[in-house]
PDB file of C-alpha atoms in Angstrom:
ATOM      1  CA  MET A 334       0.000   0.000   0.000  1.00 66.00           C
ATOM      2  CA  LYS A 335       2.824   2.366   0.877  1.00 70.00           C
ATOM      3  CA  LYS A 336       4.458   1.703  -2.507  1.00 71.00           C
ATOM      4  CA  TRP A 337       1.223   2.635  -4.313  1.00 76.00           C
ATOM      5  CA  LEU A 338       0.841   5.813  -2.287  1.00 81.00           C
ATOM      6  CA  SER A 339       4.467   6.709  -2.939  1.00 79.00           C
ATOM      7  CA  SER A 340       3.991   6.193  -6.697  1.00 77.00           C
ATOM      8  CA  ILE A 341       0.806   8.267  -6.747  1.00 83.00           C
ATOM      9  CA  LEU A 342       2.491  11.062  -4.790  1.00 86.00           C
ATOM     10  CA  PHE A 343       5.432  11.030  -7.197  1.00 86.00           C
ATOM     11  CA  ALA A 344       3.077  11.242 -10.216  1.00 82.00           C
ATOM     12  CA  MET A 345       1.226  14.166  -8.607  1.00 86.00           C
ATOM     13  CA  LEU A 346       4.510  15.979  -8.006  1.00 88.00           C
ATOM     14  CA  LEU A 347       5.454  15.495 -11.663  1.00 86.00           C
ATOM     15  CA  LEU A 348       2.096  16.913 -12.769  1.00 84.00           C
ATOM     16  CA  LEU A 349       2.512  19.863 -10.426  1.00 85.00           C
ATOM     17  CA  ALA A 350       6.007  20.568 -11.749  1.00 86.00           C
ATOM     18  CA  TRP A 351       4.684  20.293 -15.310  1.00 81.00           C
ATOM     19  CA  GLN A 352       1.900  22.779 -14.596  1.00 83.00           C
ATOM     20  CA  ILE A 353       4.311  25.223 -12.939  1.00 85.00           C
ATOM     21  CA  ILE A 354       6.697  25.048 -15.917  1.00 85.00           C
ATOM     22  CA  TYR A 355       3.783  25.557 -18.338  1.00 80.00           C
ATOM     23  CA  THR A 356       2.436  28.541 -16.409  1.00 83.00           C
ATOM     24  CA  LEU A 357       5.835  30.197 -16.048  1.00 82.00           C
ATOM     25  CA  GLY A 358       6.892  29.497 -19.633  1.00 76.00           C
ATOM     26  CA  THR A 359       3.690  30.603 -21.382  1.00 78.00           C
ATOM     27  CA  GLY A 360       2.327  33.263 -19.035  1.00 72.00           C
ATOM     28  CA  VAL A 361       4.948  34.798 -16.773  1.00 69.00           C
ATOM     29  CA  LEU A 362       8.198  34.566 -18.720  1.00 71.00           C
ATOM     30  CA  GLY A 363       6.777  34.211 -22.221  1.00 71.00           C
ATOM     31  CA  TRP A 364       9.335  31.660 -23.382  1.00 76.00           C
ATOM     32  CA  TRP A 365       6.902  29.940 -25.754  1.00 74.00           C
ATOM     33  CA  LYS A 366       3.386  30.216 -27.137  1.00 78.00           C
ATOM     34  CA  SER A 367       0.597  28.331 -25.393  1.00 74.00           C
ATOM     35  CA  TYR A 368      -0.123  26.279 -28.521  1.00 75.00           C
ATOM     36  CA  ALA A 369       3.480  25.065 -28.660  1.00 77.00           C
ATOM     37  CA  MET A 370       3.630  23.745 -25.092  1.00 83.00           C
ATOM     38  CA  PRO A 371       1.255  21.052 -23.775  1.00 85.00           C
ATOM     39  CA  SER A 372      -0.466  21.607 -20.467  1.00 83.00           C
ATOM     40  CA  PRO A 373      -1.653  18.888 -18.060  1.00 86.00           C
ATOM     41  CA  LEU A 374      -5.260  20.095 -18.288  1.00 87.00           C
ATOM     42  CA  GLY A 375      -5.110  20.321 -22.083  1.00 86.00           C
ATOM     43  CA  VAL A 376      -3.723  16.790 -22.351  1.00 88.00           C
ATOM     44  CA  VAL A 377      -6.428  15.422 -20.046  1.00 89.00           C
ATOM     45  CA  GLU A 378      -9.126  17.178 -22.085  1.00 89.00           C
ATOM     46  CA  SER A 379      -7.675  15.815 -25.329  1.00 90.00           C
ATOM     47  CA  LEU A 380      -7.510  12.267 -23.936  1.00 90.00           C
ATOM     48  CA  GLY A 381     -11.078  12.572 -22.648  1.00 91.00           C
ATOM     49  CA  LYS A 382     -12.264  13.674 -26.077  1.00 90.00           C
ATOM     50  CA  MET A 383     -10.503  10.783 -27.836  1.00 90.00           C
ATOM     51  CA  LEU A 384     -11.850   8.309 -25.290  1.00 89.00           C
ATOM     52  CA  GLY A 385     -15.346   9.706 -25.656  1.00 89.00           C
ATOM     53  CA  ASN A 386     -15.500   9.389 -29.442  1.00 89.00           C
ATOM     54  CA  GLY A 387     -13.751   6.006 -29.423  1.00 87.00           C
ATOM     55  CA  THR A 388     -10.681   7.149 -31.356  1.00 87.00           C
ATOM     56  CA  LEU A 389      -8.202   6.161 -28.666  1.00 89.00           C
ATOM     57  CA  TRP A 390      -9.764   2.745 -27.995  1.00 91.00           C
ATOM     58  CA  LYS A 391      -9.788   1.877 -31.697  1.00 90.00           C
ATOM     59  CA  ALA A 392      -6.234   3.126 -32.242  1.00 89.00           C
ATOM     60  CA  THR A 393      -4.901   1.160 -29.258  1.00 91.00           C
ATOM     61  CA  ALA A 394      -6.702  -2.022 -30.345  1.00 92.00           C
ATOM     62  CA  TYR A 395      -5.318  -1.825 -33.883  1.00 90.00           C
ATOM     63  CA  SER A 396      -1.792  -1.106 -32.639  1.00 91.00           C
ATOM     64  CA  LEU A 397      -1.849  -3.994 -30.157  1.00 91.00           C
ATOM     65  CA  ARG A 398      -3.161  -6.399 -32.792  1.00 92.00           C
ATOM     66  CA  ARG A 399      -0.370  -5.437 -35.182  1.00 91.00           C
ATOM     67  CA  VAL A 400       2.435  -5.616 -32.639  1.00 91.00           C
ATOM     68  CA  VAL A 401       1.286  -8.961 -31.213  1.00 92.00           C
ATOM     69  CA  LEU A 402       1.177 -10.548 -34.669  1.00 93.00           C
ATOM     70  CA  GLY A 403       4.530  -9.068 -35.636  1.00 92.00           C
ATOM     71  CA  PHE A 404       6.146 -10.060 -32.347  1.00 92.00           C
ATOM     72  CA  VAL A 405       4.915 -13.655 -32.631  1.00 92.00           C
ATOM     73  CA  ILE A 406       6.484 -13.904 -36.085  1.00 93.00           C
ATOM     74  CA  SER A 407       9.680 -12.364 -34.679  1.00 92.00           C
ATOM     75  CA  LEU A 408       9.715 -14.941 -31.885  1.00 90.00           C
ATOM     76  CA  VAL A 409       9.494 -17.853 -34.309  1.00 92.00           C
ATOM     77  CA  VAL A 410      12.067 -16.556 -36.803  1.00 92.00           C
ATOM     78  CA  GLY A 411      14.347 -15.085 -34.135  1.00 90.00           C
ATOM     79  CA  THR A 412      14.359 -18.301 -32.079  1.00 89.00           C
ATOM     80  CA  LEU A 413      15.363 -20.369 -35.114  1.00 90.00           C
ATOM     81  CA  LEU A 414      18.130 -17.889 -35.952  1.00 90.00           C
ATOM     82  CA  GLY A 415      19.330 -17.822 -32.347  1.00 88.00           C
ATOM     83  CA  ILE A 416      19.527 -21.616 -32.158  1.00 87.00           C
ATOM     84  CA  LEU A 417      21.335 -21.709 -35.505  1.00 88.00           C
ATOM     85  CA  ILE A 418      23.943 -19.195 -34.363  1.00 89.00           C
ATOM     86  CA  SER A 419      24.470 -20.874 -31.009  1.00 84.00           C
ATOM     87  CA  SER A 420      24.864 -24.349 -32.505  1.00 81.00           C
ATOM     88  CA  SER A 421      27.239 -23.482 -35.350  1.00 81.00           C
ATOM     89  CA  ASP A 422      30.679 -21.893 -35.042  1.00 83.00           C
ATOM     90  CA  TYR A 423      30.514 -20.859 -38.700  1.00 86.00           C
ATOM     91  CA  PHE A 424      27.254 -18.910 -38.305  1.00 84.00           C
ATOM     92  CA  ASN A 425      28.326 -17.557 -34.927  1.00 84.00           C
ATOM     93  CA  ARG A 426      31.482 -16.173 -36.487  1.00 85.00           C
ATOM     94  CA  ASN A 427      29.922 -14.797 -39.673  1.00 84.00           C
ATOM     95  CA  LEU A 428      26.193 -14.247 -39.157  1.00 85.00           C
ATOM     96  CA  LYS A 429      26.161 -12.888 -35.607  1.00 85.00           C
ATOM     97  CA  PRO A 430      28.245  -9.740 -36.392  1.00 86.00           C
ATOM     98  CA  PHE A 431      25.942  -9.036 -39.335  1.00 87.00           C
ATOM     99  CA  LEU A 432      22.839  -9.324 -37.131  1.00 86.00           C
ATOM    100  CA  ASN A 433      24.451  -7.048 -34.537  1.00 84.00           C
ATOM    101  CA  GLY A 434      25.061  -4.465 -37.216  1.00 84.00           C
ATOM    102  CA  VAL A 435      21.575  -4.659 -38.703  1.00 84.00           C
ATOM    103  CA  GLN A 436      20.015  -4.514 -35.233  1.00 83.00           C
ATOM    104  CA  SER A 437      21.669  -1.139 -34.637  1.00 82.00           C
ATOM    105  CA  LEU A 438      19.668   0.384 -37.507  1.00 83.00           C
ATOM    106  CA  PRO A 439      16.634   2.440 -36.387  1.00 84.00           C
ATOM    107  CA  SER A 440      13.367   0.830 -37.488  1.00 84.00           C
ATOM    108  CA  VAL A 441      12.412   3.921 -39.478  1.00 84.00           C
ATOM    109  CA  CYS A 442      15.215   3.057 -41.944  1.00 85.00           C
ATOM    110  CA  TRP A 443      13.132   0.088 -43.103  1.00 87.00           C
ATOM    111  CA  VAL A 444       9.998   2.119 -43.784  1.00 85.00           C
ATOM    112  CA  PRO A 445      10.938   3.110 -47.379  1.00 86.00           C
ATOM    113  CA  PHE A 446      11.608  -0.551 -48.212  1.00 88.00           C
ATOM    114  CA  ALA A 447       8.327  -1.577 -46.615  1.00 88.00           C
ATOM    115  CA  ILE A 448       6.345   0.953 -48.645  1.00 86.00           C
ATOM    116  CA  LEU A 449       8.105   0.067 -51.918  1.00 88.00           C
ATOM    117  CA  TRP A 450       7.761  -3.684 -51.401  1.00 89.00           C
ATOM    118  CA  PHE A 451       4.344  -3.938 -49.734  1.00 86.00           C
ATOM    119  CA  GLY A 452       2.614  -0.605 -50.382  1.00 82.00           C
ATOM    120  CA  LEU A 453       0.746   1.550 -47.873  1.00 80.00           C
ATOM    121  CA  GLY A 454      -1.022  -1.148 -45.905  1.00 82.00           C
ATOM    122  CA  GLU A 455      -0.927  -3.624 -43.052  1.00 85.00           C
ATOM    123  CA  ALA A 456       1.779  -5.744 -44.666  1.00 88.00           C
ATOM    124  CA  SER A 457       4.260  -2.880 -44.674  1.00 89.00           C
ATOM    125  CA  ILE A 458       3.673  -2.162 -40.973  1.00 90.00           C
ATOM    126  CA  LEU A 459       4.031  -5.855 -40.153  1.00 91.00           C
ATOM    127  CA  PHE A 460       7.297  -5.975 -42.082  1.00 92.00           C
ATOM    128  CA  VAL A 461       8.751  -3.063 -40.097  1.00 91.00           C
ATOM    129  CA  ILE A 462       7.758  -4.717 -36.801  1.00 91.00           C
ATOM    130  CA  VAL A 463       9.260  -8.073 -37.758  1.00 92.00           C
ATOM    131  CA  ILE A 464      12.491  -6.639 -39.155  1.00 91.00           C
ATOM    132  CA  GLY A 465      12.786  -4.333 -36.150  1.00 88.00           C
ATOM    133  CA  SER A 466      12.562  -7.057 -33.489  1.00 89.00           C
ATOM    134  CA  THR A 467      13.563 -10.397 -35.046  1.00 90.00           C
ATOM    135  CA  PHE A 468      17.302  -9.825 -34.792  1.00 89.00           C
ATOM    136  CA  SER A 469      16.986  -8.699 -31.184  1.00 88.00           C
ATOM    137  CA  VAL A 470      15.158 -11.947 -30.391  1.00 89.00           C
ATOM    138  CA  SER A 471      17.794 -14.063 -32.142  1.00 89.00           C
ATOM    139  CA  LEU A 472      20.664 -12.341 -30.332  1.00 88.00           C
ATOM    140  CA  ALA A 473      18.861 -12.704 -26.995  1.00 88.00           C
ATOM    141  CA  ILE A 474      18.327 -16.431 -27.602  1.00 88.00           C
ATOM    142  CA  GLU A 475      21.941 -16.926 -28.649  1.00 87.00           C
ATOM    143  CA  ASN A 476      23.278 -15.014 -25.648  1.00 86.00           C
ATOM    144  CA  ALA A 477      21.061 -16.942 -23.204  1.00 86.00           C
ATOM    145  CA  ILE A 478      22.150 -20.300 -24.641  1.00 84.00           C
ATOM    146  CA  ARG A 479      25.816 -19.264 -24.678  1.00 84.00           C
ATOM    147  CA  THR A 480      25.733 -18.391 -20.966  1.00 82.00           C
ATOM    148  CA  VAL A 481      24.401 -21.799 -19.896  1.00 80.00           C
ATOM    149  CA  PRO A 482      27.057 -23.317 -17.580  1.00 79.00           C
ATOM    150  CA  PRO A 483      29.072 -25.894 -19.589  1.00 78.00           C
ATOM    151  CA  ILE A 484      28.959 -28.319 -16.668  1.00 82.00           C
ATOM    152  CA  TYR A 485      25.220 -28.791 -17.255  1.00 77.00           C
ATOM    153  CA  ILE A 486      25.809 -29.829 -20.858  1.00 75.00           C
ATOM    154  CA  LYS A 487      28.751 -32.100 -20.026  1.00 77.00           C
ATOM    155  CA  ALA A 488      26.793 -33.807 -17.253  1.00 80.00           C
ATOM    156  CA  ALA A 489      23.840 -34.439 -19.575  1.00 75.00           C
ATOM    157  CA  GLN A 490      26.111 -35.773 -22.339  1.00 74.00           C
ATOM    158  CA  THR A 491      27.817 -38.066 -19.832  1.00 78.00           C
ATOM    159  CA  MET A 492      24.400 -39.465 -18.942  1.00 77.00           C
ATOM    160  CA  GLY A 493      23.733 -40.204 -22.607  1.00 73.00           C
ATOM    161  CA  ALA A 494      21.473 -37.286 -23.574  1.00 71.00           C
ATOM    162  CA  GLY A 495      21.038 -36.827 -27.320  1.00 71.00           C
ATOM    163  CA  LYS A 496      21.120 -33.456 -29.061  1.00 72.00           C
ATOM    164  CA  ARG A 497      17.335 -33.046 -29.048  1.00 75.00           C
ATOM    165  CA  GLN A 498      17.026 -34.084 -25.410  1.00 75.00           C
ATOM    166  CA  LEU A 499      19.963 -31.851 -24.532  1.00 76.00           C
ATOM    167  CA  TYR A 500      18.187 -28.791 -25.927  1.00 76.00           C
ATOM    168  CA  LEU A 501      14.739 -29.576 -24.543  1.00 74.00           C
ATOM    169  CA  SER A 502      15.690 -30.829 -21.078  1.00 77.00           C
ATOM    170  CA  VAL A 503      18.933 -29.025 -20.252  1.00 78.00           C
ATOM    171  CA  ILE A 504      19.906 -26.049 -22.405  1.00 78.00           C
ATOM    172  CA  TRP A 505      16.487 -24.474 -22.887  1.00 79.00           C
ATOM    173  CA  PRO A 506      15.361 -24.661 -19.220  1.00 78.00           C
ATOM    174  CA  ALA A 507      18.738 -23.305 -18.073  1.00 79.00           C
ATOM    175  CA  ALA A 508      18.609 -20.485 -20.629  1.00 79.00           C
ATOM    176  CA  LEU A 509      14.986 -19.531 -19.928  1.00 80.00           C
ATOM    177  CA  PRO A 510      15.649 -16.675 -17.441  1.00 79.00           C
ATOM    178  CA  GLY A 511      18.086 -15.092 -19.884  1.00 79.00           C
ATOM    179  CA  VAL A 512      15.663 -15.617 -22.760  1.00 83.00           C
ATOM    180  CA  LEU A 513      12.862 -13.830 -20.909  1.00 83.00           C
ATOM    181  CA  ALA A 514      15.150 -10.928 -20.018  1.00 81.00           C
ATOM    182  CA  GLY A 515      16.109 -10.619 -23.679  1.00 82.00           C
ATOM    183  CA  LEU A 516      12.514 -10.824 -24.861  1.00 84.00           C
ATOM    184  CA  LYS A 517      11.619  -7.839 -22.690  1.00 84.00           C
ATOM    185  CA  GLN A 518      14.060  -5.774 -24.696  1.00 84.00           C
ATOM    186  CA  SER A 519      12.855  -7.311 -27.965  1.00 86.00           C
ATOM    187  CA  TRP A 520       9.285  -6.329 -27.097  1.00 88.00           C
ATOM    188  CA  SER A 521      10.371  -2.703 -26.708  1.00 87.00           C
ATOM    189  CA  PHE A 522      12.023  -2.888 -30.135  1.00 88.00           C
ATOM    190  CA  ALA A 523       8.807  -4.273 -31.634  1.00 90.00           C
ATOM    191  CA  TRP A 524       6.701  -1.556 -29.990  1.00 89.00           C
ATOM    192  CA  ARG A 525       8.977   1.210 -31.266  1.00 88.00           C
ATOM    193  CA  ALA A 526       9.092  -0.374 -34.725  1.00 89.00           C
ATOM    194  CA  LEU A 527       5.296  -0.389 -34.789  1.00 89.00           C
ATOM    195  CA  MET A 528       5.228   3.358 -34.225  1.00 86.00           C
ATOM    196  CA  SER A 529       7.745   3.869 -37.039  1.00 84.00           C
ATOM    197  CA  GLY A 530       5.489   1.927 -39.389  1.00 84.00           C
ATOM    198  CA  GLU A 531       2.235   3.523 -38.294  1.00 84.00           C
ATOM    199  CA  VAL A 532       3.372   7.104 -38.626  1.00 79.00           C
ATOM    200  CA  MET A 533       4.209   6.448 -42.278  1.00 76.00           C
ATOM    201  CA  SER A 534       1.574   4.118 -43.662  1.00 66.00           C
ATOM    202  CA  ALA A 535      -1.277   3.451 -41.229  1.00 65.00           C
ATOM    203  CA  TYR A 536      -4.819   4.763 -41.500  1.00 78.00           C
ATOM    204  CA  VAL A 537      -5.625   3.961 -37.869  1.00 82.00           C
ATOM    205  CA  GLY A 538      -3.459   3.286 -34.823  1.00 85.00           C
ATOM    206  CA  LEU A 539      -1.593   5.145 -32.121  1.00 89.00           C
ATOM    207  CA  GLY A 540       1.142   6.224 -34.523  1.00 86.00           C
ATOM    208  CA  TYR A 541      -1.428   7.534 -36.983  1.00 86.00           C
ATOM    209  CA  THR A 542      -3.286   9.367 -34.198  1.00 88.00           C
ATOM    210  CA  LEU A 543       0.012  10.929 -33.121  1.00 88.00           C
ATOM    211  CA  MET A 544       0.649  12.237 -36.634  1.00 87.00           C
ATOM    212  CA  SER A 545      -2.952  13.391 -36.894  1.00 86.00           C
ATOM    213  CA  GLY A 546      -2.402  15.597 -33.853  1.00 86.00           C
ATOM    214  CA  ARG A 547       0.733  16.978 -35.460  1.00 84.00           C
ATOM    215  CA  ASP A 548      -1.107  17.787 -38.695  1.00 84.00           C
ATOM    216  CA  LEU A 549      -3.797  19.568 -36.695  1.00 82.00           C
ATOM    217  CA  ALA A 550      -1.140  21.444 -34.684  1.00 82.00           C
ATOM    218  CA  ASP A 551      -2.720  19.986 -31.530  1.00 85.00           C
ATOM    219  CA  ILE A 552       0.240  19.589 -29.199  1.00 90.00           C
ATOM    220  CA  ASN A 553      -2.009  18.308 -26.413  1.00 90.00           C
ATOM    221  CA  GLN A 554      -3.214  15.411 -28.578  1.00 90.00           C
ATOM    222  CA  VAL A 555       0.355  14.613 -29.569  1.00 90.00           C
ATOM    223  CA  THR A 556       1.459  14.552 -25.938  1.00 90.00           C
ATOM    224  CA  GLY A 557      -1.583  12.549 -24.842  1.00 90.00           C
ATOM    225  CA  VAL A 558      -0.935   9.856 -27.450  1.00 91.00           C
ATOM    226  CA  MET A 559       2.742   9.762 -26.464  1.00 91.00           C
ATOM    227  CA  LEU A 560       1.728   9.122 -22.865  1.00 91.00           C
ATOM    228  CA  VAL A 561      -0.627   6.337 -23.974  1.00 91.00           C
ATOM    229  CA  ILE A 562       2.169   4.739 -26.034  1.00 90.00           C
ATOM    230  CA  ILE A 563       4.433   4.804 -22.978  1.00 89.00           C
ATOM    231  CA  LEU A 564       1.694   3.466 -20.707  1.00 89.00           C
ATOM    232  CA  VAL A 565       0.752   0.564 -22.994  1.00 89.00           C
ATOM    233  CA  GLY A 566       4.396  -0.396 -23.458  1.00 85.00           C
ATOM    234  CA  VAL A 567       5.039  -0.386 -19.714  1.00 85.00           C
ATOM    235  CA  LEU A 568       1.838  -2.281 -18.883  1.00 87.00           C
ATOM    236  CA  VAL A 569       2.574  -5.060 -21.371  1.00 87.00           C
ATOM    237  CA  ASP A 570       6.124  -5.325 -20.084  1.00 82.00           C
ATOM    238  CA  LYS A 571       4.969  -5.534 -16.464  1.00 81.00           C
ATOM    239  CA  ALA A 572       1.934  -7.757 -17.030  1.00 83.00           C
ATOM    240  CA  VAL A 573       3.590 -10.239 -19.375  1.00 82.00           C
ATOM    241  CA  PHE A 574       7.382 -10.314 -19.442  1.00 78.00           C
ATOM    242  CA  SER A 575       8.237  -9.111 -15.939  1.00 78.00           C
ATOM    243  CA  ASN A 576       5.532 -11.373 -14.510  1.00 80.00           C
ATOM    244  CA  LEU A 577       6.862 -14.418 -16.395  1.00 80.00           C
ATOM    245  CA  GLU A 578      10.428 -13.606 -15.408  1.00 74.00           C
ATOM    246  CA  ARG A 579       9.452 -13.225 -11.764  1.00 79.00           C
ATOM    247  CA  ARG A 580       7.600 -16.564 -11.767  1.00 80.00           C
ATOM    248  CA  VAL A 581      10.506 -18.405 -13.368  1.00 73.00           C
ATOM    249  CA  LEU A 582      13.014 -16.953 -10.909  1.00 72.00           C
ATOM    250  CA  LYS A 583      10.715 -17.672  -7.949  1.00 73.00           C
ATOM    251  CA  LYS A 584      10.242 -21.251  -9.092  1.00 73.00           C
ATOM    252  CA  ARG A 585      13.997 -21.654  -9.091  1.00 67.00           C
ATOM    253  CA  GLY A 586      14.384 -20.070  -5.668  1.00 58.00           C
ATOM    254  CA  LEU A 587      16.022 -16.888  -6.979  1.00 58.00           C
TER     255      LEU A 587
END
């Protein structure tokens, strides 16, 4: 209970500081125009309006549907790549540096390719999500497998475990905490990649709503959507990945 109260108090202090900065900057000191600086009240009013007409609910639903589908594809492809890299010295030496390099590219770099190859539609957004998170998944899988204590593998091989049994019963369970930690980061890559795709080619979604606020010169709508993007990303991380990671660690007495 104390933690909740402390978090609420901290949020209220942030809002108060925001309001003070807005009032001083737009009214007292005149540093910027009121339309160029979002205010807490203006953001709340904008969010209330979007909630009332259903725009925000629809945008969030579309964005979540896209990112879930894209992330599932990234999990499948990235897991296969990660296992391939971890099980082959040749691919570890040659493919892993390439994936590290490609992963450093911002997702927005892939948007022109997505539009040229798939047009302005759902497929192009899905492509940006997949390309933006797959390599992060594969590197997380490879790193988690690589950090499994060698004694586990040697002990299993001594007991006659085959390659398939070694992966399913020894390597994968031992690597699971590291895999989950890596997937948390991969999820953030997928979520950011989604926004890169939506601001360019979507007709509905949080990214599209963000750009719509920009086109209307509504800084409060832009800020409100940004806060929703942050909130959804944090909630999914806490409700899914952090929860799974906590359960796995607790089960292992950590």
